[in-house]
Coordinates of C-alpha atoms in Angstrom, one line a residue:
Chain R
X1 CA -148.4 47.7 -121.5
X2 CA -150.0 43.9 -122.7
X3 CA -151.0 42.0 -120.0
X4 CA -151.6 38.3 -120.1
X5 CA -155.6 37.3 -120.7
X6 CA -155.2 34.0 -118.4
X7 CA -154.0 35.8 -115.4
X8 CA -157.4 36.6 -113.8
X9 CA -155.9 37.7 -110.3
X10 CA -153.4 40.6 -110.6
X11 CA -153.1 40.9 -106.9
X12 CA -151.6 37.7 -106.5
X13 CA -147.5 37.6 -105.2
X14 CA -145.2 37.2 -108.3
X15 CA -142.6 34.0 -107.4
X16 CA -139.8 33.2 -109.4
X17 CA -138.9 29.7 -110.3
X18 CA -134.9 29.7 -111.7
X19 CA -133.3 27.0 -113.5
X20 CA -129.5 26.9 -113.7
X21 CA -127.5 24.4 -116.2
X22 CA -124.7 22.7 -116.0
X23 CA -122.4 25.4 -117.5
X24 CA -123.3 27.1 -114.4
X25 CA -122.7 24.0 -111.9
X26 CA -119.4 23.3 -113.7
X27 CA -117.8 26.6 -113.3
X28 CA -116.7 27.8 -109.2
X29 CA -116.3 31.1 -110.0
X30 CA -119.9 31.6 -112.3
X31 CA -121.7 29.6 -109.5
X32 CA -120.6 31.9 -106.7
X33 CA -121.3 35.1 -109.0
X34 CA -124.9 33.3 -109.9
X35 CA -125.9 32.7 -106.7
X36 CA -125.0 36.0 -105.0
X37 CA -127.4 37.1 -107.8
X38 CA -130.2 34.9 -106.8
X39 CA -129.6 35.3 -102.9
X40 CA -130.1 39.0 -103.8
X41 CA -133.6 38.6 -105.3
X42 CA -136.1 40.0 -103.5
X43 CA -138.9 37.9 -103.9
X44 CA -140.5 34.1 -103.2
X45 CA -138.1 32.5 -105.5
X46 CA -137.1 28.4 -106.4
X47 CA -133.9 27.2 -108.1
X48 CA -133.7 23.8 -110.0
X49 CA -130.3 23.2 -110.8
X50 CA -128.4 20.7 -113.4
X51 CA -126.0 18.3 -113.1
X52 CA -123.1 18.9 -114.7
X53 CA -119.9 17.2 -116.0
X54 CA -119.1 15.5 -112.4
X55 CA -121.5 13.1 -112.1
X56 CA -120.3 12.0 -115.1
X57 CA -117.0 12.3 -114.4
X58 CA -117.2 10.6 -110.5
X59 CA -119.6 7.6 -112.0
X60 CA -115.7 7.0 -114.6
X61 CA -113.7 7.5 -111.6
X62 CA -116.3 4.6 -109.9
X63 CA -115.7 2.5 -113.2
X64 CA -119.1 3.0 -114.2
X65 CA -119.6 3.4 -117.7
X66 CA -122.4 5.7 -119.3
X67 CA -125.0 3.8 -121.1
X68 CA -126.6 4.3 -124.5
X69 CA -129.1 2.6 -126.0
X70 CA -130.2 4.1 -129.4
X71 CA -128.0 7.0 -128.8
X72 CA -130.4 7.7 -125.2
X73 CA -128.6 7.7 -122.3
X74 CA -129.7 4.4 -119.8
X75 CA -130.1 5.6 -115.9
X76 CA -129.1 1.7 -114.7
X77 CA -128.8 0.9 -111.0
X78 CA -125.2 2.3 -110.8
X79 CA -126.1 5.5 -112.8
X80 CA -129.1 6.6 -110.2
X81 CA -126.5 6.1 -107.1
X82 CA -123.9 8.2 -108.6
X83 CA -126.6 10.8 -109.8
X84 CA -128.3 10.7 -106.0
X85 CA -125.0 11.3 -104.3
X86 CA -124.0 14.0 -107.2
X87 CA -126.8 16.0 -107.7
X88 CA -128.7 14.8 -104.5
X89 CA -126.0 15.4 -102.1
X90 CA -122.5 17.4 -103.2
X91 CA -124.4 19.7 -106.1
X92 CA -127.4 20.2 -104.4
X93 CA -126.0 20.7 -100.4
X94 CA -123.1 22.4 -101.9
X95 CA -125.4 25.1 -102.9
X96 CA -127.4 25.1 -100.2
X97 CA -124.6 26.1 -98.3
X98 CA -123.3 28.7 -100.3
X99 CA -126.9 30.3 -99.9
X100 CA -127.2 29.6 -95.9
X101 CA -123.5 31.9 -96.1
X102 CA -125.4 34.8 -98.3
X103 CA -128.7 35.1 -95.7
X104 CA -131.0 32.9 -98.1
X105 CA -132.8 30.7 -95.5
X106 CA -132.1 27.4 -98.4
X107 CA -133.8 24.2 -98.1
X108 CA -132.0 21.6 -100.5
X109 CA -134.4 19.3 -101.7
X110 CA -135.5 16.5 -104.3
X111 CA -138.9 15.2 -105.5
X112 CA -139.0 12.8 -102.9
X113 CA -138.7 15.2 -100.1
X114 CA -141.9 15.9 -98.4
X115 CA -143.4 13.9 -101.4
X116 CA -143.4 17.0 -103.2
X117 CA -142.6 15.3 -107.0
X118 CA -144.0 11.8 -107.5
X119 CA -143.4 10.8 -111.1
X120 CA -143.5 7.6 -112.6
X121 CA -140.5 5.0 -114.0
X122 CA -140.7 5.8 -118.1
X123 CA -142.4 2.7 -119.7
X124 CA -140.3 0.7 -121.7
X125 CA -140.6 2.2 -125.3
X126 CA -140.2 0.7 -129.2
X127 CA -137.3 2.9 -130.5
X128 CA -136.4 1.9 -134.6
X129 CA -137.8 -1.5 -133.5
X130 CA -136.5 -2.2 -130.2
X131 CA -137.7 -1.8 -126.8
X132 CA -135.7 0.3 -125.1
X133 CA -135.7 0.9 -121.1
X134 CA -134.3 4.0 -119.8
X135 CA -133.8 2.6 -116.6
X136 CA -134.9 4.9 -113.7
X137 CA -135.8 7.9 -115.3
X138 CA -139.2 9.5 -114.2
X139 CA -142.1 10.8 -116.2
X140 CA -143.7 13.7 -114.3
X141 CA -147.8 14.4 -113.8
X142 CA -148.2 18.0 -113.3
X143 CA -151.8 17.1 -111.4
X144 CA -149.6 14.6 -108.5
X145 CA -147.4 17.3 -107.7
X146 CA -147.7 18.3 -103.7
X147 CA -147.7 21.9 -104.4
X148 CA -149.3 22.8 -101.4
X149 CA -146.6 21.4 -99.2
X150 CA -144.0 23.2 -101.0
X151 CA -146.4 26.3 -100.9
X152 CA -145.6 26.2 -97.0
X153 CA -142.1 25.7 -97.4
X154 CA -142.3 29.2 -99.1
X155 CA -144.9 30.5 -97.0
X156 CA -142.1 30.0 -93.4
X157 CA -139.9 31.9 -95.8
X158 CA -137.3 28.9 -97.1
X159 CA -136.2 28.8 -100.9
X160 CA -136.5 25.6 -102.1
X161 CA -133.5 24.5 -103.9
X162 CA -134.1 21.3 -106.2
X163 CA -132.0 18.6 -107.8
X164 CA -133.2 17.2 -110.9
X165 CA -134.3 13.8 -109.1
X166 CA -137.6 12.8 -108.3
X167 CA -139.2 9.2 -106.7
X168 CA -141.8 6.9 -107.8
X169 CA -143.6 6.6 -104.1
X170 CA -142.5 2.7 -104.2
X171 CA -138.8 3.4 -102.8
X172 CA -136.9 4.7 -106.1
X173 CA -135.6 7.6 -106.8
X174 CA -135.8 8.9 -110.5
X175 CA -133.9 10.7 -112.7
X176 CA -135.8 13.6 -114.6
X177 CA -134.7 16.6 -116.3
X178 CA -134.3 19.5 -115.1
X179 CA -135.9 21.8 -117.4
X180 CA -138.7 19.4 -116.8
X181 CA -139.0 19.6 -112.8
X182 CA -138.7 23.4 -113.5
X183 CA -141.5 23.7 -115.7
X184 CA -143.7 21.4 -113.5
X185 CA -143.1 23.3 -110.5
X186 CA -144.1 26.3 -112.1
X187 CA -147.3 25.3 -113.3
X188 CA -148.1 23.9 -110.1
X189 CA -147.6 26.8 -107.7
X190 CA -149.0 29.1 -110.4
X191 CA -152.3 28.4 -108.9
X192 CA -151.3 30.4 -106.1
X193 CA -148.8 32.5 -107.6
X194 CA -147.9 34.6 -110.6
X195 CA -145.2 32.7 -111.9
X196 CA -142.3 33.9 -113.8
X197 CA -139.7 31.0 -115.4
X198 CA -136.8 31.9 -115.8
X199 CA -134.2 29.4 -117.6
X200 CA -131.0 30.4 -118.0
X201 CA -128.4 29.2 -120.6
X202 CA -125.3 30.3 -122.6
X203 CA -127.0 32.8 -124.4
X204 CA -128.3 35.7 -123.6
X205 CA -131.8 35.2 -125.0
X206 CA -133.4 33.8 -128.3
X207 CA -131.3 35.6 -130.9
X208 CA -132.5 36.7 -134.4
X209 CA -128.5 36.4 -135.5
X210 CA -127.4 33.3 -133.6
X211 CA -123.9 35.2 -134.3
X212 CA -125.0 38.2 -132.9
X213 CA -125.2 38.3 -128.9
X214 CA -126.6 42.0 -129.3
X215 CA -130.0 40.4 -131.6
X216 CA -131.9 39.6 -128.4
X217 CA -135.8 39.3 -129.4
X218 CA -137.1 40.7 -126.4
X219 CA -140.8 39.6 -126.4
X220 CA -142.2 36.9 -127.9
X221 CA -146.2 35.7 -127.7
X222 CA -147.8 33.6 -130.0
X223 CA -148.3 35.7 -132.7
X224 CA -144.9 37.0 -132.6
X225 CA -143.4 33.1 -132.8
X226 CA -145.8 32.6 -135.7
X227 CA -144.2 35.3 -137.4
X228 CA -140.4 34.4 -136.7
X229 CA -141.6 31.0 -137.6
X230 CA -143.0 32.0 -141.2
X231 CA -139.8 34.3 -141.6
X232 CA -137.7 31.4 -141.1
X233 CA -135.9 33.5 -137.9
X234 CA -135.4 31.2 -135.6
X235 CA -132.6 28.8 -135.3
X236 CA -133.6 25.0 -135.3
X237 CA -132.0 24.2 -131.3
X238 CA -134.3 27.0 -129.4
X239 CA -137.7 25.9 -131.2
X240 CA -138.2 23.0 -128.5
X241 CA -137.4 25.4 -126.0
X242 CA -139.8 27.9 -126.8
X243 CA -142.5 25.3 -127.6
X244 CA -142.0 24.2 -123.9
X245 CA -142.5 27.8 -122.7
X246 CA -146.1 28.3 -124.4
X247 CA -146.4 24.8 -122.7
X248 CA -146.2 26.0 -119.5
X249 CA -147.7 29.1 -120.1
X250 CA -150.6 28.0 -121.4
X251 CA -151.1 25.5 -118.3
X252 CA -151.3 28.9 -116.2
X253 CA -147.8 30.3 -116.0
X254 CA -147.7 33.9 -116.7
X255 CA -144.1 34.5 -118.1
X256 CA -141.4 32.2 -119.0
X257 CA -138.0 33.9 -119.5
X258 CA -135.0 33.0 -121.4
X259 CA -132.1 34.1 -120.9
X260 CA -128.0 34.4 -119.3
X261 CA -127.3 33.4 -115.9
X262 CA -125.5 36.8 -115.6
X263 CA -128.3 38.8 -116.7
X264 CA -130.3 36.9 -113.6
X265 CA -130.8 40.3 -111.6
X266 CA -132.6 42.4 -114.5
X267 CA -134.3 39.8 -115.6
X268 CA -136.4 39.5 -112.1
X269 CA -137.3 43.2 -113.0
X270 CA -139.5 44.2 -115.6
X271 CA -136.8 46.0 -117.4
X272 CA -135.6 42.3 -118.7
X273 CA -132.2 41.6 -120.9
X274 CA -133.6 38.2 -122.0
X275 CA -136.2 37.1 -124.3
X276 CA -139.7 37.2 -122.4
X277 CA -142.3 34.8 -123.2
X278 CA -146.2 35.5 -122.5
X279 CA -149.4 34.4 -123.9
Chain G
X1 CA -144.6 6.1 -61.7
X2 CA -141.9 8.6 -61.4
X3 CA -142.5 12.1 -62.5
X4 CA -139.6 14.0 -64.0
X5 CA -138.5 17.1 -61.7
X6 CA -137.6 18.7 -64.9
X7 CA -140.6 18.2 -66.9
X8 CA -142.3 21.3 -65.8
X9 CA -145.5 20.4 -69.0
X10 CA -147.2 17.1 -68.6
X11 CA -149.0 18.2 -71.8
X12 CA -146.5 18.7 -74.0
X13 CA -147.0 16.3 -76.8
X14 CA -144.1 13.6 -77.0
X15 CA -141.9 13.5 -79.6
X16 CA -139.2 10.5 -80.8
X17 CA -135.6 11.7 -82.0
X18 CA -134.3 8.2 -83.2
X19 CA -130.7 7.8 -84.4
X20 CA -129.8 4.6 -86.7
X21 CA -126.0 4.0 -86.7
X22 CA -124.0 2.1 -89.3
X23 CA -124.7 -1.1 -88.9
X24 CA -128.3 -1.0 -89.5
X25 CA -127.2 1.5 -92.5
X26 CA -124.6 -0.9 -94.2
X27 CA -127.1 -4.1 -94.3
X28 CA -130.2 -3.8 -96.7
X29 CA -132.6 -6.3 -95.0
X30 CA -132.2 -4.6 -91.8
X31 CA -132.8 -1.1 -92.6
X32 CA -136.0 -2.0 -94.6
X33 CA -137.1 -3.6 -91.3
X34 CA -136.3 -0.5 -89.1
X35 CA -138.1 1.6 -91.3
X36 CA -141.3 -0.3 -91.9
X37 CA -141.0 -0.4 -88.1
X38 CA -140.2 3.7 -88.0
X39 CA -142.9 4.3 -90.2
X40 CA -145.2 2.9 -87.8
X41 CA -144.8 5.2 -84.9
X42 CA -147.6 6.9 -84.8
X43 CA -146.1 10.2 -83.2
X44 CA -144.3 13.2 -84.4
X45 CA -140.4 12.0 -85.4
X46 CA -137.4 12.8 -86.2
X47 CA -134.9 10.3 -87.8
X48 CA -130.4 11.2 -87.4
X49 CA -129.1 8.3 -89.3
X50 CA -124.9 7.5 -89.5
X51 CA -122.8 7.5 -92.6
X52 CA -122.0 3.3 -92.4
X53 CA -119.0 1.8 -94.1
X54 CA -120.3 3.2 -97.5
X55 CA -118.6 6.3 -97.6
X56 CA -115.2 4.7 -97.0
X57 CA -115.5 2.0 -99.6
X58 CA -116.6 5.0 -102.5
X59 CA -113.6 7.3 -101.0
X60 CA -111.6 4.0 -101.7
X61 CA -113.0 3.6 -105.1
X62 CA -112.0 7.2 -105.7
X63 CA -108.8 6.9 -104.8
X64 CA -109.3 9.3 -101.7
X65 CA -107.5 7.6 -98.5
X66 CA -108.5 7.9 -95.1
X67 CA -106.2 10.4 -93.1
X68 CA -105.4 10.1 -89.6
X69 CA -103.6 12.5 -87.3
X70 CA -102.4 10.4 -83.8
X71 CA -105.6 8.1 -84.5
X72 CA -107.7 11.2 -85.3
X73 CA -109.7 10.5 -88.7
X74 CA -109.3 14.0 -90.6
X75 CA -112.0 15.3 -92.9
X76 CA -109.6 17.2 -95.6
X77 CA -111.3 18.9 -98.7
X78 CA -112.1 15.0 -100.6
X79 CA -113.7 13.5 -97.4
X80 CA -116.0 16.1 -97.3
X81 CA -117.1 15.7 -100.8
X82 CA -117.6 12.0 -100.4
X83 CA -119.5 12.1 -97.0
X84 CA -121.6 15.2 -98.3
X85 CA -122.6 13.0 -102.0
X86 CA -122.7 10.0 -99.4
X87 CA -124.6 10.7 -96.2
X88 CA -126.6 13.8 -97.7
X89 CA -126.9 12.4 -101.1
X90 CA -127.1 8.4 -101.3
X91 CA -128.1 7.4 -98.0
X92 CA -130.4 10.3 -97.0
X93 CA -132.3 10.0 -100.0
X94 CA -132.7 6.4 -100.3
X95 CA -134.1 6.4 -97.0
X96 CA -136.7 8.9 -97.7
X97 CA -137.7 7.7 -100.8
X98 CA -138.2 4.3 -98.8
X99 CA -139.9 6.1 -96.2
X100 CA -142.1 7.9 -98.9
X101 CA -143.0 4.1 -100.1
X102 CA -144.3 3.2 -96.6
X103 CA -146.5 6.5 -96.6
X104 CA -144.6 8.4 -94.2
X105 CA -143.2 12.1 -95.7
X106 CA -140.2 11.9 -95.2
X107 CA -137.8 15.5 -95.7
X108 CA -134.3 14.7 -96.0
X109 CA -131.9 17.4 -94.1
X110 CA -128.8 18.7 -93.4
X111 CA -127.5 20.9 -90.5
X112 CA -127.4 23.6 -93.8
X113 CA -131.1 22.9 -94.6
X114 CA -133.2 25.7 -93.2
X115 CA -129.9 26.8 -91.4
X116 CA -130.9 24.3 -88.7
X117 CA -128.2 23.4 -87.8
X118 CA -125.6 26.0 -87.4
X119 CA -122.1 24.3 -86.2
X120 CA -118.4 26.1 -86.0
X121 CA -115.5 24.8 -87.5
X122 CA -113.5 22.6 -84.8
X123 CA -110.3 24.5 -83.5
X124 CA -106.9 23.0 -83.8
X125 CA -106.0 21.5 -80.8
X126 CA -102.8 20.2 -79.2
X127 CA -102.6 16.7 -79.1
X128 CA -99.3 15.1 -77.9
X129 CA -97.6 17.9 -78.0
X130 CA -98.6 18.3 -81.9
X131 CA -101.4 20.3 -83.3
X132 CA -104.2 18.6 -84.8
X133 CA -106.6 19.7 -87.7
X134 CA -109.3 17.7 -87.8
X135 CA -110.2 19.6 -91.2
X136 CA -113.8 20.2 -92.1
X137 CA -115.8 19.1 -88.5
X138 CA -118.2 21.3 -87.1
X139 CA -119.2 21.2 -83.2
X140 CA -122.3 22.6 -82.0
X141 CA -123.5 24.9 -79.7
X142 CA -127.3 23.9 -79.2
X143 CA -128.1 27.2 -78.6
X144 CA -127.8 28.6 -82.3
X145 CA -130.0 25.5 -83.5
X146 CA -133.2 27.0 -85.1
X147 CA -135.2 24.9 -83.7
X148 CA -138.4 27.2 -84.5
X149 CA -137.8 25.9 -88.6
X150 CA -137.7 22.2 -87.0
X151 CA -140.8 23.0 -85.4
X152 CA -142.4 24.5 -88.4
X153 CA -141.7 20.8 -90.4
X154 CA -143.2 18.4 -87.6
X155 CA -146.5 20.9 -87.6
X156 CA -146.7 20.2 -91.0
X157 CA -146.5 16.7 -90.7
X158 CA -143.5 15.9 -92.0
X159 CA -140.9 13.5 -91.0
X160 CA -137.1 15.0 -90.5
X161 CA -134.3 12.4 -91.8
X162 CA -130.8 14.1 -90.4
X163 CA -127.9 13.3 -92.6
X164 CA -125.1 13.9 -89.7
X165 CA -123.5 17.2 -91.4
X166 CA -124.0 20.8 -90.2
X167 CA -122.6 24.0 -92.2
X168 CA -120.3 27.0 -91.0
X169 CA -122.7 29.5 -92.1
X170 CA -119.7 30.9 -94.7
X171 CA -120.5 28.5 -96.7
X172 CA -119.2 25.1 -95.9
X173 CA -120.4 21.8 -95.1
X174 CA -119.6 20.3 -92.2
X175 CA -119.1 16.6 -90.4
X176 CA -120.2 16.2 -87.5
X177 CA -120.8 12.9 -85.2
X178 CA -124.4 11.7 -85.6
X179 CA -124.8 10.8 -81.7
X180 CA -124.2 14.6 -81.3
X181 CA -126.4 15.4 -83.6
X182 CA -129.6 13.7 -82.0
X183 CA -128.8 14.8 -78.9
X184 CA -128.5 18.6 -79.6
X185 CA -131.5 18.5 -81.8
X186 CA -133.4 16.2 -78.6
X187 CA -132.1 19.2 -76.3
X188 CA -133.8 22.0 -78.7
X189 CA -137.0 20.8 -79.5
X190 CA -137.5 19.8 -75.2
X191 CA -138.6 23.6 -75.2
X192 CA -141.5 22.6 -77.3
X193 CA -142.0 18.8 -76.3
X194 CA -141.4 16.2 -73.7
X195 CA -138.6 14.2 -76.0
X196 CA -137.4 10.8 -75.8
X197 CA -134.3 10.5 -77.7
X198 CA -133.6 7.0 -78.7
X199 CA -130.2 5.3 -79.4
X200 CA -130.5 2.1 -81.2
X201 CA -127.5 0.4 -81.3
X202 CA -125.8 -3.5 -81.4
X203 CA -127.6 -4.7 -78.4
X204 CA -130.6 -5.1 -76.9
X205 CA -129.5 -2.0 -74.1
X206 CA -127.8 -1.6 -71.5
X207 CA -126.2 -5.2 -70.0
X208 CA -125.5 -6.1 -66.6
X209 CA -123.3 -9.0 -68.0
X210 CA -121.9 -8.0 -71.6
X211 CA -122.1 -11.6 -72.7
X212 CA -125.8 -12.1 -71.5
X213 CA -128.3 -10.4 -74.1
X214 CA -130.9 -11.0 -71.5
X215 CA -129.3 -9.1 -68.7
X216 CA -130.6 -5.7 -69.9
X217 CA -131.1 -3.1 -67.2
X218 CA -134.3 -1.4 -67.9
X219 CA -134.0 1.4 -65.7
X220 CA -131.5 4.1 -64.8
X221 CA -131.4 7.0 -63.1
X222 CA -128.4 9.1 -61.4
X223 CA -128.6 7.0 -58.2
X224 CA -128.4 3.7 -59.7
X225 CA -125.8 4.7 -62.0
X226 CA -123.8 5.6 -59.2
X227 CA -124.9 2.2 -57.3
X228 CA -123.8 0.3 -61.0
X229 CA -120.5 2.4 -61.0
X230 CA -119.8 1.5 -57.5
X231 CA -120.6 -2.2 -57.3
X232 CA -118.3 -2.0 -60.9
X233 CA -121.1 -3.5 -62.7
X234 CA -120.9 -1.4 -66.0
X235 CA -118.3 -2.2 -69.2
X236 CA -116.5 0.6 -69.8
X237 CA -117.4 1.0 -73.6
X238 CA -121.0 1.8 -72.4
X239 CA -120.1 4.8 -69.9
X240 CA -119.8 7.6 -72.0
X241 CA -123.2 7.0 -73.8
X242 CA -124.5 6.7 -70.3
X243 CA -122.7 9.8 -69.6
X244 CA -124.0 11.5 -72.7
X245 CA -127.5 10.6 -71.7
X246 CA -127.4 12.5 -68.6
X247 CA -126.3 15.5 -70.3
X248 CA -129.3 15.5 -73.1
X249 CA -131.1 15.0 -69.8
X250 CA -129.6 17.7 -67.9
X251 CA -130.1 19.9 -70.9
X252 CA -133.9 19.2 -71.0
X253 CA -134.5 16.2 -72.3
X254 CA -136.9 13.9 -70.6
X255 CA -135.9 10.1 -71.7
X256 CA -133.1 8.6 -73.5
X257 CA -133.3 5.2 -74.5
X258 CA -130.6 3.0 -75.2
X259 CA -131.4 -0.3 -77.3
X260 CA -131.5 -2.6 -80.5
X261 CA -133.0 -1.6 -84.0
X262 CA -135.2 -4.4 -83.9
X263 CA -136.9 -3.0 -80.7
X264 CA -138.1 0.4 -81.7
X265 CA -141.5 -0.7 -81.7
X266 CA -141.9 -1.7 -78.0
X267 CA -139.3 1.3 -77.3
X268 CA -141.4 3.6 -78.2
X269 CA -144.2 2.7 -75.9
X270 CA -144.0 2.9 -72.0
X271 CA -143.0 -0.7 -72.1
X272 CA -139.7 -0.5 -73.0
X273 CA -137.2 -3.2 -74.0
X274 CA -134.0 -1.4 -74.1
X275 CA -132.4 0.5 -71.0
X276 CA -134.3 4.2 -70.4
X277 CA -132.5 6.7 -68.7
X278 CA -134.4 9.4 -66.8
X279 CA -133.3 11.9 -64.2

């Protein structure tokens, strides 16, 4: 067995931070499967979930139209309403209750609850010449997070369950991503836990065959990615994603895991289906 | 000074359930004001705002119409949605975010947040000789409120902001009245402190002449409600507020207050403005 060089206390309490999409979100039926799953882990654990296709699709039925600048998607004053009330309120509470039904003490929260994610409003930036303002869309600072308070929220036994929304501690909420809230949160509690992220998407982990659902690379480190890399392995779409897991990992997080929503229950075990990510 | 027969603990710290209703909700300049002014009470809080006209005007926009059953507003499966994104997502989280800006730390709740709030499902009833569904309300029994995860925020020093839904525990969200709401969560945390719930509505309290803004009666207890009630002094819109006092009182309680936004400040000190209503 390897184990990780950075993680200097093995005694400390494994917690699992667990990122749903919006293929997830969108879907009844894979929601209520997923989340029977996660009530049934056995552990501290987080979830940070998407948004999905209704924001979207309430913000058309409010007449608001999405907008681009650049091909980047604008958060304008309309856009952070409907994505407050969406992901804020019917995603986020909609889970929550779902949970409270399957004995998971939930607490549905976003970055500006208990001040636990102040970010900051994305500076205005020169895209192909033009300045181009996302609107309210916030940058995170892994250092400002509150960890502690959400360390207490853990500590009375709740499970934290996050919408991709955070607040720039002058009255706004933000918009932020939420592979990007995810990550954050587990670099910040991994000073008092050992961390595993886990994000789960459509596959079932990073594939040698992108064809192939059955050529799972189980483990990957650094050396191991530098290898795939020189053998030309790797599909172009999961290089970001893997470059944000040593990310993480290398700010203290002990294991980042990719892989399916479905596989969520093995891959809290150490007998994972997904592709497992360490130093 | 009169003692309260009921308030066995004169040490019990005290703490301020405040509920804002629409009106201060629907009008920007004056919520901004009622917060900076909330955020100055220097005493462990809790905050149960309304819904305001918001959530009708976006169920409008969505094409979702208001049902009513003999005058009876019905909560079918698309009101739901709208107050949930609306009162749990929009409003709850603007608020806190504001809160956040004037350094208080704010958590924004529902009923289905750390299962503290527990309601049931309102039973059809028989009205006029029809049956009524009122469709997805939820009454509560103060007894099943977990007050101990309450208790466990405002030790931590944070700040509760109620959005007025519960949850069915099987998985539902639930509308419920946000009057009730302050008062059942005033009548579970009196086990731990000596609680004055505070009603801040149109006027300045309770009036002796409903034209006269400076006819507020600062003091009632049971006997001079039944002197008002006898000498046919009281409108009737106010009685069952009055009445609704009392039985936060009955139920442990020690003060309710009944008076204007703008007033919090002084009604939060022992020099009141608005009417208090002790046993």
């Amino acid at each position: 067995m390897m184990s990780s060089g950075m993680n200097v206390n093995t005694q400390q309490e494994t917690l699992f931070v667990i990122k749903i999409g919006g293929n997830v979100i969108d879907n009844e039926t894979a929601l209520a499967a997923f989340l029977k799953d996660f009530a049934a882990v056995n552990a501290p654990k987080i979830l940070v979930h998407g948004g999905g296709k209704i924001a979207t699709k309430i913000g058309e039925q409010l007449g608001i139209e999405s907008k681009y600048i650049n091909g980047r998607r604008i958060t304008d004053d309309n856009t952070i309403d409907v994505v407050t009330m969406v992901y804020g309120g019917l995603v986020n509470k909609k889970i929550v209750a779902q949970l409270q039904a399957l004995r998971t003490n939930a607490i549905g929260l976003t970055g500006a609850d208990a001040n636990i994610i102040p970010a900051t409003k994305r500076p205005v930036k020169i895209i192909n010449d033009s300045p181009v303002d996302f609107g309210w869309v916030g940058d995170i600072d892994v250092q400002q997070l509150q960890a502690d308070n959400l360390k207490h929220l853990l500590e009375k036994g709740f499970t934290p369950v996050f919408a991709p929304l955070t607040h720039d501690e002058q009255g706004h909420i933000l918009n932020t991503n939420a592979d990007t809230i995810a990550s954050a949160i587990a670099v910040s509690l991994s000073q008092f836990y050992k961390v595993r992220l886990i994000y789960c998407f459509e596959k079932k982990g990073v594939l040698e065959d992108v064809n192939d659902d059955n050529s799972v690379i189980r483990n990957i480190n650094k050396e191991k990615y530098q290898q795939l890399l020189n053998e030309n392995k790797l599909f172009e779409g999961i290089l970001p994603k893997i470059d944000n897991a040593f990310a993480a990992i290398d700010a203290g997080v002990s294991e980042v895991l990719i892989g399916d929503a479905k596989d969520l229950i093995k891959n809290t075990t150490t007998s994972t289906e997904g592709t497992l990510i360490t130093q």
